[in-house]
């Protein structure tokens, strides 16, 4: 008697609970069950319903991600999802909100899927990262630590866009200005006459690199206090994370050309003077970059390499970000990147990435007309650097070579 009655109560309560669940989730489930959530949509998107409510980066089934989205609405009001148009319409900011959100509701229709070759390329790069992180023959400082052990200040290269659910780790000298511009456009943090700036190229250089334009992980402390780490982890799990890399030696050449062959007062005072004093027998180098260039003095590429190899350099301060190793900037063994772009294939990768992020209707990657430092110049540049120094330099950057699949430059190292 007692048990059957208990059973009936359970059935009734259970049904009531199910009905409640169905009522709560009906809209979400009904709307999103029609298509599969995969980071790279394999088929023509024409069959899918147009609106994209939130970035679908997780590989969980859609029902679970809907619950996530539902929970997120309570956790973080105002971040993440574009507001439902029906809701914004009722407030009087509706017009402005409407204007701002319309572009994201449009769906760029692609008649062709992302080329299999491009998807395979990403698959390979991600797999390589995993293998190298697991391979004990690849050793570098900080490799084994957990995400929690990474000091806050080392997370300053991770730019977060909550609007689209994107995290970008910027690596200086790897098209980072243009990707920062895109992050500014996407986050709509720059207003031009009251409306968000949409044209990446219209954003001035100084603004692009002004850290106040970007919401980076190291700023989470200010905003979220003791919840910061937890939130970072939630975002790292849900958002699409990407970075762009290039051949490490070519990146160094590019950094040298940009910072020491061009007149740059800041870099002259902070670094060039040190190099001239230490390696060029110039106990009193010219006081300003203008004077130095006027008399034709600047550190050579070989001095720059000497500076990188000098143990004193990192004792004074960590490498400047323009030559700091990518593994130190982006923590590829703690953060599972969804997309690894290479500068050598920048245009294809950019198009693929913007499509994967589902923002290719909002921004285009600015095509660069600048003369990129080419890897074919490598042997010329390194001709003044002793082979022994080249080998040491390779050791210093070897993790970057291996993690991102760049071949050991044998011709430089085996002379
Ligand atoms: C909304 O704002 C507009 C001006 O932007 C104003 O003309 C209109 O009366 C407002 N509507 C409501 C319902 O407050
Ligand atoms: C680790 O890398 C070395 C090459 O340095 C390779 O020979 C070895 O097979 C790798 N180990 C694993 C488990 O992949
Ligand atoms: C990381 O851990 C592996 C074993 O799991 C160990 O062989 C290796 O020496 C450690 N590396 C560092 C840098 O601590
Ligand atoms: C960055 O921007 C902020 C405000 O927009 C400004 O106060 C600051 O001076 C800028 N910093 C630099 C280095 O330009
Ligand atoms: C690019 O570099 C090549 C080789 O140094 C040079 O011949 C060419 O004029 C450069 N182009 C531009 C636009 O600077």
Short mmCIF file of C-alpha atoms and ligand atoms in Angstrom, two decimals:
data_model
loop_
_atom_site.label_atom_id
_atom_site.label_comp_id
_atom_site.label_asym_id
_atom_site.label_seq_id
_atom_site.Cartn_x
_atom_site.Cartn_y
_atom_site.Cartn_z
CA UNK A 1 0.00 0.00 0.00
CA UNK A 2 2.62 2.49 1.21
CA UNK A 3 5.03 1.83 -1.65
CA UNK A 4 2.47 2.08 -4.45
CA UNK A 5 1.27 5.37 -3.05
CA UNK A 6 4.81 6.67 -2.88
CA UNK A 7 5.30 5.50 -6.43
CA UNK A 8 2.25 7.42 -7.61
CA UNK A 9 3.47 10.59 -5.88
CA UNK A 10 6.81 10.19 -7.61
CA UNK A 11 5.17 9.79 -10.99
CA UNK A 12 3.03 12.87 -10.48
CA UNK A 13 5.91 14.98 -9.21
CA UNK A 14 8.17 13.70 -11.97
CA UNK A 15 5.63 14.55 -14.66
CA UNK A 16 5.08 18.00 -13.23
CA UNK A 17 8.82 18.58 -13.26
CA UNK A 18 9.14 17.39 -16.84
CA UNK A 19 6.33 19.68 -17.93
CA UNK A 20 8.01 22.58 -16.18
CA UNK A 21 11.26 21.81 -17.96
CA UNK A 22 9.51 21.61 -21.31
CA UNK A 23 7.84 24.96 -20.74
CA UNK A 24 11.11 26.60 -19.78
CA UNK A 25 13.17 25.22 -22.61
CA UNK A 26 10.54 25.00 -25.32
CA UNK A 27 11.72 28.02 -27.30
CA UNK A 28 15.39 27.21 -27.13
CA UNK A 29 15.01 23.59 -27.95
CA UNK A 30 12.49 24.16 -30.68
CA UNK A 31 14.64 26.75 -32.39
CA UNK A 32 17.97 25.10 -32.28
CA UNK A 33 17.32 21.44 -32.77
CA UNK A 34 17.09 22.04 -36.48
CA UNK A 35 20.79 22.18 -37.03
CA UNK A 36 23.88 20.64 -35.59
CA UNK A 37 26.32 22.67 -33.61
CA UNK A 38 29.71 22.07 -35.01
CA UNK A 39 32.56 24.56 -34.96
CA UNK A 40 32.98 24.24 -38.70
CA UNK A 41 29.74 23.74 -40.46
CA UNK A 42 30.45 21.09 -43.01
CA UNK A 43 27.54 21.54 -45.35
CA UNK A 44 26.00 24.47 -47.16
CA UNK A 45 24.50 26.74 -44.56
CA UNK A 46 21.57 27.64 -46.75
CA UNK A 47 19.48 24.97 -45.09
CA UNK A 48 19.95 26.41 -41.64
CA UNK A 49 17.71 28.98 -40.02
CA UNK A 50 19.31 32.41 -40.18
CA UNK A 51 19.74 33.66 -36.64
CA UNK A 52 22.76 32.64 -34.70
CA UNK A 53 21.98 33.17 -31.07
CA UNK A 54 25.31 32.42 -29.54
CA UNK A 55 28.67 31.19 -30.69
CA UNK A 56 28.56 27.46 -30.86
CA UNK A 57 31.98 26.45 -29.89
CA UNK A 58 31.38 23.67 -27.47
CA UNK A 59 31.16 20.20 -28.74
CA UNK A 60 28.34 19.29 -26.42
CA UNK A 61 24.97 18.33 -27.88
CA UNK A 62 22.67 21.23 -28.56
CA UNK A 63 20.34 20.55 -25.67
CA UNK A 64 23.19 20.90 -23.20
CA UNK A 65 24.47 24.07 -24.78
CA UNK A 66 20.99 25.52 -24.58
CA UNK A 67 20.99 24.86 -20.88
CA UNK A 68 24.38 26.55 -20.73
CA UNK A 69 23.00 29.56 -22.52
CA UNK A 70 20.02 29.62 -20.22
CA UNK A 71 22.18 29.49 -17.11
CA UNK A 72 24.51 32.12 -18.55
CA UNK A 73 21.67 34.58 -18.80
CA UNK A 74 21.56 34.60 -15.04
CA UNK A 75 25.28 34.44 -14.48
CA UNK A 76 26.26 37.26 -16.76
CA UNK A 77 23.48 39.55 -17.83
CA UNK A 78 24.49 41.69 -20.73
CA UNK A 79 27.37 39.64 -21.98
CA UNK A 80 27.47 36.89 -24.47
CA UNK A 81 24.25 36.69 -26.34
CA UNK A 82 22.87 39.40 -28.50
CA UNK A 83 19.60 40.26 -26.90
CA UNK A 84 16.48 38.76 -28.31
CA UNK A 85 15.04 41.35 -30.69
CA UNK A 86 11.54 40.86 -29.34
CA UNK A 87 12.76 41.93 -25.92
CA UNK A 88 14.77 44.95 -26.99
CA UNK A 89 11.86 46.24 -29.02
CA UNK A 90 9.90 46.96 -25.88
CA UNK A 91 12.48 49.32 -24.46
CA UNK A 92 13.03 52.72 -25.91
CA UNK A 93 16.62 52.12 -26.76
CA UNK A 94 15.17 49.69 -29.20
CA UNK A 95 16.01 51.72 -32.24
CA UNK A 96 19.64 51.97 -31.37
CA UNK A 97 19.83 48.40 -30.21
CA UNK A 98 18.04 47.29 -33.35
CA UNK A 99 20.48 49.16 -35.51
CA UNK A 100 23.40 47.61 -33.67
CA UNK A 101 22.19 44.07 -33.68
CA UNK A 102 20.82 43.76 -37.16
CA UNK A 103 24.11 42.86 -38.84
CA UNK A 104 24.61 39.91 -36.55
CA UNK A 105 21.23 38.51 -37.27
CA UNK A 106 21.94 38.37 -40.93
CA UNK A 107 23.30 35.09 -42.02
CA UNK A 108 25.93 35.01 -44.65
CA UNK A 109 24.95 32.26 -46.99
CA UNK A 110 27.73 30.12 -48.32
CA UNK A 111 26.93 27.84 -51.18
CA UNK A 112 30.13 25.93 -50.74
CA UNK A 113 31.39 24.34 -47.56
CA UNK A 114 34.76 25.30 -46.09
CA UNK A 115 37.33 23.49 -48.21
CA UNK A 116 38.21 20.09 -46.81
CA UNK A 117 41.86 21.02 -47.17
CA UNK A 118 41.45 23.97 -44.80
CA UNK A 119 39.59 21.93 -42.22
CA UNK A 120 42.20 19.23 -42.41
CA UNK A 121 44.92 21.85 -41.96
CA UNK A 122 43.34 23.06 -38.73
CA UNK A 123 42.82 19.53 -37.55
CA UNK A 124 46.51 18.84 -38.08
CA UNK A 125 47.69 21.99 -36.32
CA UNK A 126 45.49 21.31 -33.31
CA UNK A 127 46.61 17.70 -33.16
CA UNK A 128 50.25 18.73 -33.38
CA UNK A 129 49.81 21.09 -30.43
CA UNK A 130 48.27 18.31 -28.37
CA UNK A 131 51.04 15.90 -29.29
CA UNK A 132 53.79 18.36 -28.54
CA UNK A 133 52.25 19.29 -25.20
CA UNK A 134 52.10 15.62 -24.31
CA UNK A 135 55.60 14.85 -25.60
CA UNK A 136 58.17 15.00 -22.84
CA UNK A 137 60.96 15.64 -25.33
CA UNK A 138 59.52 19.12 -25.84
CA UNK A 139 60.56 20.97 -22.71
CA UNK A 140 60.11 24.60 -21.80
CA UNK A 141 59.58 26.60 -18.61
CA UNK A 142 56.01 26.56 -17.42
CA UNK A 143 54.96 23.69 -19.65
CA UNK A 144 53.74 21.48 -16.84
CA UNK A 145 51.93 24.03 -14.74
CA UNK A 146 48.17 24.26 -14.63
CA UNK A 147 46.14 27.21 -15.85
CA UNK A 148 45.62 28.28 -12.24
CA UNK A 149 49.37 28.61 -11.78
CA UNK A 150 49.82 31.07 -14.62
CA UNK A 151 50.38 34.50 -13.06
CA UNK A 152 47.78 37.05 -13.89
CA UNK A 153 50.14 39.37 -15.71
CA UNK A 154 51.02 36.61 -18.16
CA UNK A 155 47.42 36.53 -19.32
CA UNK A 156 47.59 40.03 -20.76
CA UNK A 157 47.68 38.85 -24.37
CA UNK A 158 44.30 37.16 -24.30
CA UNK A 159 41.67 39.51 -25.69
CA UNK A 160 38.09 38.56 -24.93
CA UNK A 161 35.01 39.42 -26.95
CA UNK A 162 31.95 38.39 -24.97
CA UNK A 163 29.57 39.51 -27.67
CA UNK A 164 30.60 36.76 -30.05
CA UNK A 165 32.32 34.43 -27.65
CA UNK A 166 35.83 34.84 -29.01
CA UNK A 167 39.23 34.83 -27.34
CA UNK A 168 42.24 35.99 -29.35
CA UNK A 169 45.79 35.61 -28.15
CA UNK A 170 47.76 38.28 -29.92
CA UNK A 171 51.34 37.70 -30.94
CA UNK A 172 53.15 40.88 -31.97
CA UNK A 173 54.67 40.77 -35.46
CA UNK A 174 52.07 38.28 -36.65
CA UNK A 175 49.40 40.49 -38.23
CA UNK A 176 48.36 41.40 -34.74
CA UNK A 177 47.33 44.98 -35.60
CA UNK A 178 44.75 43.75 -38.04
CA UNK A 179 43.37 41.10 -35.73
CA UNK A 180 43.21 43.62 -32.90
CA UNK A 181 41.28 45.91 -35.24
CA UNK A 182 38.86 43.10 -35.92
CA UNK A 183 38.43 42.48 -32.20
CA UNK A 184 37.65 46.18 -31.71
CA UNK A 185 35.04 46.08 -34.46
CA UNK A 186 33.47 42.91 -33.09
CA UNK A 187 33.35 44.08 -29.50
CA UNK A 188 31.90 47.41 -30.66
CA UNK A 189 34.05 49.15 -28.08
CA UNK A 190 34.90 52.03 -30.39
CA UNK A 191 32.12 54.45 -31.21
CA UNK A 192 32.26 56.72 -34.22
CA UNK A 193 29.57 59.43 -34.12
CA UNK A 194 27.62 57.32 -31.68
CA UNK A 195 27.65 54.12 -33.71
CA UNK A 196 30.20 51.35 -33.46
CA UNK A 197 33.10 51.58 -35.84
CA UNK A 198 32.70 48.88 -38.46
CA UNK A 199 35.67 49.45 -40.68
CA UNK A 200 38.81 47.84 -39.25
CA UNK A 201 41.10 49.95 -41.39
CA UNK A 202 39.55 53.20 -40.17
CA UNK A 203 40.89 52.55 -36.67
CA UNK A 204 44.07 54.49 -36.06
CA UNK A 205 47.27 52.62 -35.21
CA UNK A 206 47.66 54.33 -31.85
CA UNK A 207 44.19 53.28 -30.79
CA UNK A 208 44.69 49.72 -31.99
CA UNK A 209 47.58 49.19 -29.62
CA UNK A 210 46.14 51.18 -26.74
CA UNK A 211 45.42 48.54 -24.14
CA UNK A 212 42.39 50.47 -22.92
CA UNK A 213 40.68 49.41 -26.17
CA UNK A 214 40.89 45.74 -25.31
CA UNK A 215 39.37 43.66 -22.58
CA UNK A 216 42.14 41.24 -21.71
CA UNK A 217 42.18 38.42 -19.18
CA UNK A 218 44.51 40.25 -16.81
CA UNK A 219 41.80 42.90 -16.39
CA UNK A 220 39.33 40.34 -15.06
CA UNK A 221 40.61 40.91 -11.54
CA UNK A 222 39.43 44.47 -11.54
CA UNK A 223 36.01 43.54 -12.75
CA UNK A 224 35.31 40.17 -11.17
CA UNK A 225 37.59 39.97 -8.13
CA UNK A 226 37.93 36.52 -6.68
CA UNK A 227 35.62 35.01 -9.30
CA UNK A 228 38.02 36.03 -12.05
CA UNK A 229 39.82 32.70 -12.43
CA UNK A 230 36.62 30.76 -12.44
CA UNK A 231 35.09 33.00 -15.08
CA UNK A 232 38.20 32.80 -17.21
CA UNK A 233 37.93 29.04 -17.16
CA UNK A 234 34.26 29.11 -18.07
CA UNK A 235 35.04 31.40 -20.98
CA UNK A 236 38.01 29.35 -22.08
CA UNK A 237 35.77 26.33 -22.19
CA UNK A 238 32.93 27.91 -24.11
CA UNK A 239 34.52 30.49 -26.37
CA UNK A 240 36.37 30.00 -29.62
CA UNK A 241 40.03 30.59 -29.01
CA UNK A 242 42.49 31.47 -31.75
CA UNK A 243 45.98 32.73 -32.36
CA UNK A 244 48.23 33.44 -35.31
CA UNK A 245 51.87 32.40 -35.46
CA UNK A 246 54.71 32.53 -37.96
CA UNK A 247 58.17 31.11 -38.43
CA UNK A 248 59.98 32.13 -35.21
CA UNK A 249 63.21 33.27 -36.90
CA UNK A 250 61.35 35.28 -39.50
CA UNK A 251 59.37 36.87 -36.73
CA UNK A 252 62.63 37.98 -35.13
CA UNK A 253 63.82 39.51 -38.40
CA UNK A 254 60.52 41.30 -38.69
CA UNK A 255 60.78 42.60 -35.13
CA UNK A 256 64.31 43.85 -35.77
CA UNK A 257 63.37 45.60 -39.01
CA UNK A 258 60.34 47.22 -37.45
CA UNK A 259 61.84 48.35 -34.17
CA UNK A 260 65.49 49.07 -34.92
CA UNK A 261 65.78 49.81 -38.64
CA UNK A 262 62.98 52.34 -38.38
CA UNK A 263 63.31 55.28 -36.05
CA UNK A 264 61.56 54.36 -32.87
CA UNK A 265 62.42 56.53 -29.91
CA UNK A 266 60.92 54.22 -27.34
CA UNK A 267 62.74 51.11 -28.55
CA UNK A 268 65.91 53.06 -29.10
CA UNK A 269 65.99 54.19 -25.48
CA UNK A 270 64.86 50.94 -23.94
CA UNK A 271 66.80 48.44 -26.04
CA UNK A 272 69.03 49.83 -28.77
CA UNK A 273 71.14 51.87 -26.36
CA UNK A 274 71.69 48.80 -24.24
CA UNK A 275 72.81 46.79 -27.26
CA UNK A 276 75.13 49.53 -28.47
CA UNK A 277 76.73 49.84 -25.05
CA UNK A 278 77.12 46.13 -24.48
CA UNK A 279 78.02 44.76 -27.89
CA UNK A 280 79.10 47.65 -30.15
CA UNK A 281 81.76 49.36 -28.05
CA UNK A 282 79.67 52.47 -27.66
CA UNK A 283 79.91 53.41 -23.98
CA UNK A 284 77.95 56.60 -24.63
CA UNK A 285 75.55 56.00 -27.50
CA UNK A 286 73.70 59.02 -28.94
CA UNK A 287 71.01 60.30 -26.61
CA UNK A 288 68.09 60.15 -29.03
CA UNK A 289 67.14 58.06 -32.02
CA UNK A 290 67.28 61.14 -34.26
CA UNK A 291 70.89 61.79 -33.36
CA UNK A 292 71.76 58.13 -33.74
CA UNK A 293 70.22 57.88 -37.20
CA UNK A 294 71.80 61.19 -38.21
CA UNK A 295 75.23 59.66 -37.67
CA UNK A 296 74.15 56.28 -39.01
CA UNK A 297 74.31 54.36 -35.77
CA UNK A 298 71.95 51.57 -34.94
CA UNK A 299 72.43 48.10 -33.54
CA UNK A 300 72.98 45.43 -36.18
CA UNK A 301 70.88 42.31 -36.48
CA UNK A 302 73.78 40.41 -34.99
CA UNK A 303 73.77 42.71 -31.96
CA UNK A 304 70.08 42.06 -31.57
CA UNK A 305 70.66 38.30 -31.54
CA UNK A 306 73.49 38.76 -29.05
CA UNK A 307 71.10 40.69 -26.86
CA UNK A 308 68.55 37.86 -27.02
CA UNK A 309 71.16 35.27 -26.08
CA UNK A 310 72.71 37.31 -23.26
CA UNK A 311 71.66 35.78 -19.91
CA UNK A 312 71.71 39.29 -18.45
CA UNK A 313 68.80 40.33 -20.69
CA UNK A 314 66.13 38.29 -18.98
CA UNK A 315 67.62 39.04 -15.60
CA UNK A 316 66.85 42.71 -16.20
CA UNK A 317 63.31 42.07 -17.42
CA UNK A 318 61.35 39.47 -19.38
CA UNK A 319 61.66 39.59 -23.16
CA UNK A 320 59.67 42.34 -24.78
CA UNK A 321 56.49 41.00 -26.34
CA UNK A 322 57.81 41.58 -29.86
CA UNK A 323 60.39 38.84 -29.39
CA UNK A 324 58.92 36.89 -26.50
CA UNK A 325 58.26 33.27 -27.43
CA UNK A 326 54.69 32.44 -28.38
CA UNK A 327 54.54 29.69 -25.79
CA UNK A 328 55.10 32.34 -23.13
CA UNK A 329 52.55 34.73 -24.57
CA UNK A 330 49.72 32.32 -25.31
CA UNK A 331 50.16 29.23 -23.08
CA UNK A 332 49.25 26.71 -25.78
CA UNK A 333 49.54 23.75 -23.42
CA UNK A 334 47.10 25.23 -20.91
CA UNK A 335 44.66 26.71 -23.42
CA UNK A 336 43.25 24.45 -26.09
CA UNK A 337 43.15 26.67 -29.13
CA UNK A 338 40.36 25.96 -31.59
CA UNK A 339 42.11 27.67 -34.44
CA UNK A 340 45.80 28.12 -35.18
CA UNK A 341 46.48 30.52 -38.02
CA UNK A 342 49.82 30.82 -39.76
CA UNK A 343 50.95 34.11 -41.21
CA UNK A 344 52.34 32.18 -44.17
CA UNK A 345 48.76 31.25 -45.09
CA UNK A 346 47.19 34.34 -43.55
CA UNK A 347 44.54 35.09 -46.14
CA UNK A 348 43.12 31.61 -46.41
CA UNK A 349 43.26 31.17 -42.66
CA UNK A 350 41.59 34.52 -42.02
CA UNK A 351 38.71 33.72 -44.32
CA UNK A 352 38.29 30.30 -42.78
CA UNK A 353 38.48 31.68 -39.25
CA UNK A 354 35.97 34.49 -39.76
CA UNK A 355 33.61 31.95 -41.22
CA UNK A 356 34.13 29.56 -38.36
CA UNK A 357 33.50 32.41 -35.91
CA UNK A 358 30.38 33.26 -37.90
CA UNK A 359 31.29 36.89 -38.16
CA UNK A 360 32.24 36.96 -41.82
CA UNK A 361 29.15 39.08 -42.41
CA UNK A 362 30.38 41.69 -39.92
CA UNK A 363 34.06 42.10 -40.80
CA UNK A 364 36.52 41.26 -43.50
CA UNK A 365 40.17 40.67 -42.85
CA UNK A 366 42.05 43.66 -44.26
CA UNK A 367 44.37 42.50 -47.00
CA UNK A 368 47.88 43.60 -46.37
CA UNK A 369 49.77 45.46 -49.07
CA UNK A 370 52.87 45.69 -46.97
CA UNK A 371 55.98 43.84 -47.86
CA UNK A 372 56.09 40.93 -45.47
CA UNK A 373 59.42 39.70 -44.24
CA UNK A 374 59.93 36.60 -46.31
CA UNK A 375 61.54 33.43 -45.09
CA UNK A 376 63.70 33.41 -48.23
CA UNK A 377 65.60 36.35 -46.73
CA UNK A 378 66.51 34.32 -43.69
CA UNK A 379 69.91 33.20 -44.94
CA UNK A 380 70.88 36.78 -45.84
CA UNK A 381 69.91 38.10 -42.46
CA UNK A 382 71.62 35.38 -40.53
CA UNK A 383 74.80 35.49 -42.62
CA UNK A 384 76.30 37.94 -40.10
CA UNK A 385 75.34 35.77 -37.12
CA UNK A 386 77.88 33.11 -36.10
CA UNK A 387 76.61 29.55 -36.49
CA UNK A 388 77.10 28.88 -32.80
CA UNK A 389 74.81 31.80 -31.95
CA UNK A 390 72.22 30.57 -34.45
CA UNK A 391 72.15 27.19 -32.73
CA UNK A 392 71.72 28.79 -29.34
CA UNK A 393 68.98 30.97 -30.73
CA UNK A 394 67.25 27.91 -32.11
CA UNK A 395 67.30 26.33 -28.66
CA UNK A 396 65.69 29.45 -27.27
CA UNK A 397 62.85 29.30 -29.78
CA UNK A 398 62.71 25.56 -30.38
CA UNK A 399 59.42 25.06 -28.50
CA UNK A 400 57.74 27.55 -30.84
CA UNK A 401 59.17 25.76 -33.88
CA UNK A 402 57.91 22.41 -32.66
CA UNK A 403 54.56 23.39 -31.17
CA UNK A 404 53.46 25.10 -34.35
CA UNK A 405 55.02 22.84 -36.92
CA UNK A 406 57.86 24.96 -38.30
CA UNK A 407 60.80 22.97 -39.60
CA UNK A 408 64.16 23.27 -37.97
CA UNK A 409 66.12 25.63 -40.28
CA UNK A 410 68.81 23.06 -41.01
CA UNK A 411 70.55 25.10 -43.68
CA UNK A 412 71.23 27.84 -41.12
CA UNK A 413 72.25 25.55 -38.31
CA UNK A 414 74.43 22.98 -40.07
CA UNK A 415 76.98 25.17 -41.76
C1 LIG B 1 11.55 56.81 -27.61
O1 LIG B 1 12.56 57.77 -27.94
C2 LIG B 1 12.20 58.59 -29.03
C3 LIG B 1 13.38 59.48 -29.32
O2 LIG B 1 14.47 58.68 -29.66
C4 LIG B 1 10.94 59.40 -28.67
O3 LIG B 1 10.56 60.19 -29.77
C5 LIG B 1 9.82 58.47 -28.29
O4 LIG B 1 8.71 59.19 -27.85
C6 LIG B 1 10.27 57.51 -27.20
N1 LIG B 1 9.23 56.51 -26.98
C7 LIG B 1 8.86 56.14 -25.78
C8 LIG B 1 7.82 55.08 -25.72
O5 LIG B 1 9.34 56.65 -24.77
C1 LIG B 2 58.28 13.06 -29.12
O1 LIG B 2 59.10 13.77 -30.04
C2 LIG B 2 60.20 13.02 -30.53
C3 LIG B 2 60.98 13.88 -31.47
O2 LIG B 2 61.65 14.86 -30.78
C4 LIG B 2 59.69 11.80 -31.28
O3 LIG B 2 60.80 11.03 -31.73
C5 LIG B 2 58.83 10.99 -30.37
O4 LIG B 2 58.26 9.90 -31.10
C6 LIG B 2 57.73 11.83 -29.78
N1 LIG B 2 56.99 11.05 -28.81
C7 LIG B 2 55.70 10.85 -28.91
C8 LIG B 2 55.07 10.06 -27.82
O5 LIG B 2 55.04 11.28 -29.83
C1 LIG B 3 57.03 17.83 -16.91
O1 LIG B 3 56.55 16.57 -16.49
C2 LIG B 3 57.23 15.48 -17.09
C3 LIG B 3 56.60 14.20 -16.60
O2 LIG B 3 55.23 14.29 -16.60
C4 LIG B 3 58.69 15.52 -16.74
O3 LIG B 3 59.38 14.47 -17.40
C5 LIG B 3 59.28 16.84 -17.18
O4 LIG B 3 60.60 16.93 -16.78
C6 LIG B 3 58.50 17.99 -16.58
N1 LIG B 3 59.01 19.20 -17.16
C7 LIG B 3 59.23 20.29 -16.42
C8 LIG B 3 59.77 21.47 -17.17
O5 LIG B 3 59.04 20.33 -15.24
C1 LIG B 4 44.78 55.14 -24.36
O1 LIG B 4 43.46 55.61 -24.36
C2 LIG B 4 43.09 56.26 -23.17
C3 LIG B 4 41.62 56.61 -23.25
O2 LIG B 4 41.07 56.33 -24.47
C4 LIG B 4 43.95 57.52 -23.01
O3 LIG B 4 43.60 58.18 -21.82
C5 LIG B 4 45.39 57.11 -22.98
O4 LIG B 4 46.21 58.25 -22.92
C6 LIG B 4 45.76 56.28 -24.19
N1 LIG B 4 47.10 55.79 -24.03
C7 LIG B 4 48.01 55.91 -24.97
C8 LIG B 4 49.35 55.33 -24.66
O5 LIG B 4 47.78 56.44 -26.04
C1 LIG B 5 59.06 44.36 -51.56
O1 LIG B 5 60.33 43.79 -51.39
C2 LIG B 5 61.00 43.50 -52.60
C3 LIG B 5 62.29 42.79 -52.27
O2 LIG B 5 62.99 43.43 -51.27
C4 LIG B 5 61.24 44.80 -53.36
O3 LIG B 5 61.87 44.53 -54.58
C5 LIG B 5 59.91 45.48 -53.61
O4 LIG B 5 60.09 46.70 -54.23
C6 LIG B 5 59.16 45.68 -52.31
N1 LIG B 5 57.84 46.19 -52.57
C7 LIG B 5 57.31 47.19 -51.89
C8 LIG B 5 55.95 47.58 -52.26
O5 LIG B 5 57.92 47.73 -50.98
#
